[in-house]
Amino acid sequence: MISKKLPHVFYGADYNPEQWPEEVWAEDVRLMREAGVNLVSVGIFAWAKLEPHPGEYDFAWLDRVLDLLHENGVLANLATATASPPPWMAKLYPDTLPVTREGVTLRPGSRQQYCPSSSVYRQRAAALVRRIAERYEDHPALAMWHVNNEYGCHVPECYCRTSAAAFREWLRSKYGTLAELNRAWGTAFWSQQYSDWEEVGPPLPTPTFPNPTQQLDWRRFSSDALLECFRMEAGILREITPEIPITTNFMGLFKPLDYWEWARHEDVVSHDCYPDPADPDAPAGAAMTYDLMRSLGGGNPWVLMEQTPSSVNWRPVNVPKRPGQMRLWSYAALARGADGIMFFQWRASKAGAEKFHGALVPHAGTDSRVWREVVQLGNELKRLDALPGSRGEAEAAILLDWESWWALELGSKPSCEVRLLEQLRSYYTPLWHKNILVDFAHPEGDLSRYRAVFVPNLYLLRETAARNLERFVSGGGTLVISFFSGIADGHDHIWLGGYPAPLRKLLGLRVEEFAPSTPDEEILLRTESGDTRAAHLWSDVIRLEGAEPVATFASGFSSGQPAITRHRFGRGTAYYLGTQPEEAYMASLLEGICQEAGVRPPLEAPAGVEVVRRTAGERSFLFALNHSEEPVELRLEDPARDLLTGERRDTLQLAPRGIAILEEG
Amino acid sequence: MISKKLPHVFYGADYNPEQWPEEVWAEDVRLMREAGVNLVSVGIFAWAKLEPHPGEYDFAWLDRVLDLLHENGVLANLATATASPPPWMAKLYPDTLPVTREGVTLRPGSRQQYCPSSSVYRQRAAALVRRIAERYEDHPALAMWHVNNEYGCHVPECYCRTSAAAFREWLRSKYGTLAELNRAWGTAFWSQQYSDWEEVGPPLPTPTFPNPTQQLDWRRFSSDALLECFRMEAGILREITPEIPITTNFMGLFKPLDYWEWARHEDVVSHDCYPDPADPDAPAGAAMTYDLMRSLGGGNPWVLMEQTPSSVNWRPVNVPKRPGQMRLWSYAALARGADGIMFFQWRASKAGAEKFHGALVPHAGTDSRVWREVVQLGNELKRLDALPGSRGEAEAAILLDWESWWALELGSKPSCEVRLLEQLRSYYTPLWHKNILVDFAHPEGDLSRYRAVFVPNLYLLRETAARNLERFVSGGGTLVISFFSGIADGHDHIWLGGYPAPLRKLLGLRVEEFAPSTPDEEILLRTESGDTRAAHLWSDVIRLEGAEPVATFASGFSSGQPAITRHRFGRGTAYYLGTQPEEAYMASLLEGICQEAGVRPPLEAPAGVEVVRRTAGERSFLFALNHSEEPVELRLEDPARDLLTGERRDTLQLAPRGIAILEEG
Amino acid sequence: MISKKLPHVFYGADYNPEQWPEEVWAEDVRLMREAGVNLVSVGIFAWAKLEPHPGEYDFAWLDRVLDLLHENGVLANLATATASPPPWMAKLYPDTLPVTREGVTLRPGSRQQYCPSSSVYRQRAAALVRRIAERYEDHPALAMWHVNNEYGCHVPECYCRTSAAAFREWLRSKYGTLAELNRAWGTAFWSQQYSDWEEVGPPLPTPTFPNPTQQLDWRRFSSDALLECFRMEAGILREITPEIPITTNFMGLFKPLDYWEWARHEDVVSHDCYPDPADPDAPAGAAMTYDLMRSLGGGNPWVLMEQTPSSVNWRPVNVPKRPGQMRLWSYAALARGADGIMFFQWRASKAGAEKFHGALVPHAGTDSRVWREVVQLGNELKRLDALPGSRGEAEAAILLDWESWWALELGSKPSCEVRLLEQLRSYYTPLWHKNILVDFAHPEGDLSRYRAVFVPNLYLLRETAARNLERFVSGGGTLVISFFSGIADGHDHIWLGGYPAPLRKLLGLRVEEFAPSTPDEEILLRTESGDTRAAHLWSDVIRLEGAEPVATFASGFSSGQPAITRHRFGRGTAYYLGTQPEEAYMASLLEGICQEAGVRPPLEAPAGVEVVRRTAGERSFLFALNHSEEPVELRLEDPARDLLTGERRDTLQLAPRGIAILEEG
Ligand SMILES: [Zn+2]
Ligand SMILES: [Zn+2]
Ligand SMILES: [Zn+2]
């Protein structure tokens, strides 16, 4: 359970009363009660209101807001308000402003205009956080801390001189000596040896491809620099309110921040999720981030901190969610381990850059479809008090490593068409369609709980991770790993000894050459059973050293040679994909491998129906979510109780976009 | 009549004798006489020649040019020569150079490299203008003043520190107090409150979407900053030569400058127009700008100041006008109220960035198709002395407001696909094909003279404009207004109370939600008569409050709900388009509405034939222009006299690209 | 013969031992012997290793490398190591860093970060070159000097203040007076006259199109600035080792450097060539650069200095060469006059931006297809000692002038779709398919040795070149010249007097207008024989003045008028193409013209088979290269001896990608 103060599914939104006259606040809390809102995030962009002039604080208005919320039974996810400094900061301390790679200084007038490495910014933020924490440590409305906001969203890295100096310190502490840095960065290449620490800096514009290891370390440093900001704030909060859980809102598969590292430092994982209703694959894409959030928190419940009830405002075309879609997608988050459903934002703004972003109280007011759906969902969630604290137990995992992601996409690779997100999706989407629940795991994490592990293009692989994979397979696990994995070490140096050197024993093969394909080129494969299937993107030239072919290339550079292989290793099996099978083939491959490995969905369901189980000790809850536009019927294996209606059922009728939550047993 | 000195249709070009040795000038004036040229624009880019060193002026050559013109019966549209400062200005006063949003300083070597807010530039320009005016105030060739050139063409806004300070002054004078600016800009959003005027500035690069009201005010300021330059020059000229009309050349639907505001300060509207011969819709597009020019001048005659006789040089591919097309398009401008047909430029340059721009005297010389067409047209125009001063009288108008245009396209809207120019064209083009003459009008202008008013996507709407529209309809007018109108007030704050709050009474409806479409999505509509029609771009969710449906959505987000509505209001009717009908449906809708409103073309004409009337008291002139590639025949309602041939006709045969001008009655 | 020390076909690679521990070096030389390597390029990126701290040199390691090579019979193409300064240079002398047009300074971390005009860079480079030359002047391994590397590859121009001052000096020395510069640059246009030399500078960002002559002179200056660097290094080397040939590696049709000018200053032309195996036209494209290299060296043998044995790493998708393709393409270079086949690089890097670039020793090691092909080729080449010094004798030439290329593509032209490389290819590719060997020639070069000369779009044409062409045709030659040739003089001023004024007499016509086409527009032509053919890109309006039509336009702007003409002039014939014929028509036109002119291939060969002859006095060698994927058979006119097998043949069977070299007679 995330918070003892709130043993329910959280329901609420970002609440920005500072944008409205106080007479509106009374209506706000009345409507919150109507909608079943029990938690709101307050003060995220209130720094300028809380500290209107440098060192002059004004908490009176926030006192009134928190009192009013408390009086109306609404708790506060109180923000530290550091996400956007007031304009006076830029005027007084121009060096706090971030600078782009091309040397452009980013100014006030939108949000997040601070350099993460600026000691002035950090000191000013710390002072504010301490004041807020001290003022509200005992306030009865305080339920959770919301640190900053969407770290790195717009400014994931800063190239100013302060940041350059901080990067040098970070490197000095990582490498100790310049000789070691020269070795790690491979500066013998292209006459890049450094003779003095002061020569070292961020990957600023260069005549051509910059040093890859410099770039990789820069990404590591940039994630760390923001993490230091978070840890600084969290430290103050823990000191003053050790009981109050701390979170900061993540943004799914956000490349700049190594969320494995980040998640270790927060009490609750929370997530902002904005799938595009115009994208037919949005449900699978969102589910992937939900599974990631659950995994980042070690399987613990997480909070869907932001979603929109209707539409966003920042896409070129902002298609709204259709009737029922917000409800359906909210339950999809619950199904995968969320214990809170929250929104951006409570009341639609009248002015500013986000005034066309959807809100619980839209411009149209409460006589509106959106508001009616908000009220319906809030009141349904009250019936789900059994849910908080239950967990999803996956039998399979997908490996994800931010460092490898960064290294893979640095450029000057055999093909820039190999993009990690697409590769992840090529595994995740067919598993989602089959209702196979997966965790995400770090390559060096404990894999012993899984029957099957999937590894999309893990380019950078440390020795320990390679041994971890061997241990997993030899212990009986099934591994599926894609081409261009295990190629480079932690410094992005090639593992010599034949690709992929640290995995050759495990996979029973050697890759001699890479033959990437142009984007429109189709590759033909012949399977063991003689069928012809299609692939694209890449052809390895594979030399078997114990593995057996599952499919061979029937066209292209490697025609006639193995394309997909299987290798028995210890008590398990390692599959290798030396190309990218097209969707349908990937789906049937993975389905077969799952069956073989004993990984099964909780229920057989018609196409378009998502089925997920959460369990809590002996209790178990089955979510059935109809993403299709047609009514469907599901037959349950055993009768179960519908949590929303109270009825026991052995078949389920789901309307289009309909859902059910069943307690099994 | 624009000028008492020149009671004819103006005919001429930009004349740049400074590019040529004096022996060429004699040939120039001889050829001008041959072509019937009676007016040339002189000195537009002559600053460096007139003031070769700071403060050292040389007028001798210009004296000789003007004398020579006068001796040959050619008048001068004399330029103030301030459009492009000499390179010494940048060297001596680098702060006069403009700076882009990204901080790049723009240098000499092309043209227009000055900051409009630079007091040094303004002083130097003023000194030059005063010298020119004083020297030539009594010169007999002087017929008109050409102030600067194409204001804002390349540098519509400057982000230098001088401009930032000027913007702050402009804001201070607009808002008075910082509190008021904070309120207007909605700075409570995203922690943007200013605590000191010095913190306020232009919308420089920011991490994400900048404040919309700041951007909107920046556009207003930028238009005003250039207008101040124009007014400064015009003030000097009026002081010295109060009788000589003043103009500066506009550029049609040029977004950066609010021409409604500009036109108030000049004596004659003039226009540079470069339709692309490769674009089949070019004639309608050009006509739209002609109607705009006539409207900007309050219906008075205007001057087509620049067009090309053949091709331009600045498109990626510069297709030339076909034989006869220059003549046809010149008459199209006359038809819509021009009293002058002028060109860029007289003689094709031998060097420089525009040497491949068409000219009356092309590189090929006078033994050329282009020159022969120039001579033909110039001599025809001599027969049209009856025309100057006559006017086009429109029964319909399209509303156009630069402020709303700016606000609509600021970004972070429901859809960035809603672009004003396309929306304007979606109304204008079908009306042009039906030969319905339209004015353009400002939303707060006098609409009483019109039977029908069309309102494409007037996002920003002031209270007074809303009342103006109600007055128009209740008085018997017919209004057609598109979705996403009346959404925001003058500060770009949402009009609360249900979209479009200030128009709900007039339209008899409420819009609850916006559902924009992705670019390739087609929406089906069902009309009153049961037909299926197509639409795209947008679907409103409309709640009727008195209006009746004209068409309902048959697909998409709002399927089954009203798409297009009609509302009787007072003695008139208000139509509302909650989507964007495809071209053919838009055409038939507008045709039906025009008939209903009693708005009629001057003559029924075959497809491709443009028919327009100009009137002067009792006299009336009918222009018939065949834009098609086929010969056509028109039957006149009454016999009329052909101004070019002198014959009376009751039917007209027009060759492909042929024209006729008939005096009716 | 390039080098007396090495009377064989050169075979080798860039060798970068500094990237590897010394234990690897022993394996390197062993493998070099195995592969028949006789020459390696050493030290290209070794500055930081040779001068690790400013002024502190370390040659010990290079001594060991060169000794080791010598002991193993491998010669050194020793680099001057100036291509990439060490990071200390940037720290100590930030002004040595190059600056982009937008003002961004380029930093260390990749390569080539120096301003060519920096006197500090030049002094430091000179000091290094002198040390290297003095240390190794007598080393027995030294066979050739490799000056710098791929001059201009990433930084072809620098906009820093040092470069601006150098540009001013260059201009002052070219024009003498400011008045002359003003005249040449046409500054009377747009008020651009300079009043002081200090006002003049590079074409930095401007509001719109910068002055074309300024841009053209900037390109001339930028090529010259790098050439000065090369000449400075070559001067030192010639002083110390007058016997050792000097080269720097060119990059084919590299626009920024005027290689005609450059080639005059080196002893041997060398070439880096990276055709894309994914491009079916790659063989013709590569051949075009080979012919250019031979022509730059006045017909003397040249060296293929870099190619990849397999794939590169810098394209978005890097498709490897197929089995046999590296061998086939290497012989294609030999066929066109190369006396050396070298690669980048010897051993694939473990780290850095080029670690995925192919190498003779790939990551996969020597048990690999790539290594086996390397060994095969190296041992075959040993049988070709007869070849070095022989030459290709072309009967036709294509004119190429960098100045015209620059001027043509400056912008604000009738069409930006006319790009020189494509136009060159439109001539070269059909000639290549017909096995017509062509030289490239400068418009002012000696053309008397050719029967036919082809002139793609020679926009800028000096008077002397025009006379040269007249001389060529009147002497009996056949000229084929494309539209938009002879339009401007050396200052990019229009040649007045009717296009193309300096060629009108020769061509017997006048072009009155240009009518470029939009990219998707097809133009129809009717030929003399009444056939309909297609063309695109452009239509001239041609007035015949003695020429006769070969084809007329049957559609488009110039319908019914001449499109392609022929003019007998003196004893020869001049063809003019007033449009761009589509590929097949261009091929048949050129084939007919070649037959007429007596230009013939060495042998009739099936499609896809390249046949080229090299001759050395009485001896002559015929290369036959099968680029197709099918086996082919060729019948020889007379029996000849196969140099690889030693057999005499009168027919040839070539496998797919197979080759043969025959000594004729
Ligand atoms: Zn920074
Ligand atoms: Zn400015
Ligand atoms: Zn420089």
Short mmCIF file of C-alpha atoms and ligand atoms in Angstrom, two decimals, chain C residues 115 158 160 163, ligand 3:
data_model
loop_
_atom_site.label_atom_id
_atom_site.label_comp_id
_atom_site.label_asym_id
_atom_site.label_seq_id
_atom_site.Cartn_x
_atom_site.Cartn_y
_atom_site.Cartn_z
CA CYS C 115 41.00 26.90 -39.47
CA CYS C 158 35.81 28.65 -42.16
CA CYS C 160 36.14 32.94 -38.29
CA SER C 163 39.52 33.69 -42.26
ZN ZN D 3 38.98 30.53 -39.86
#
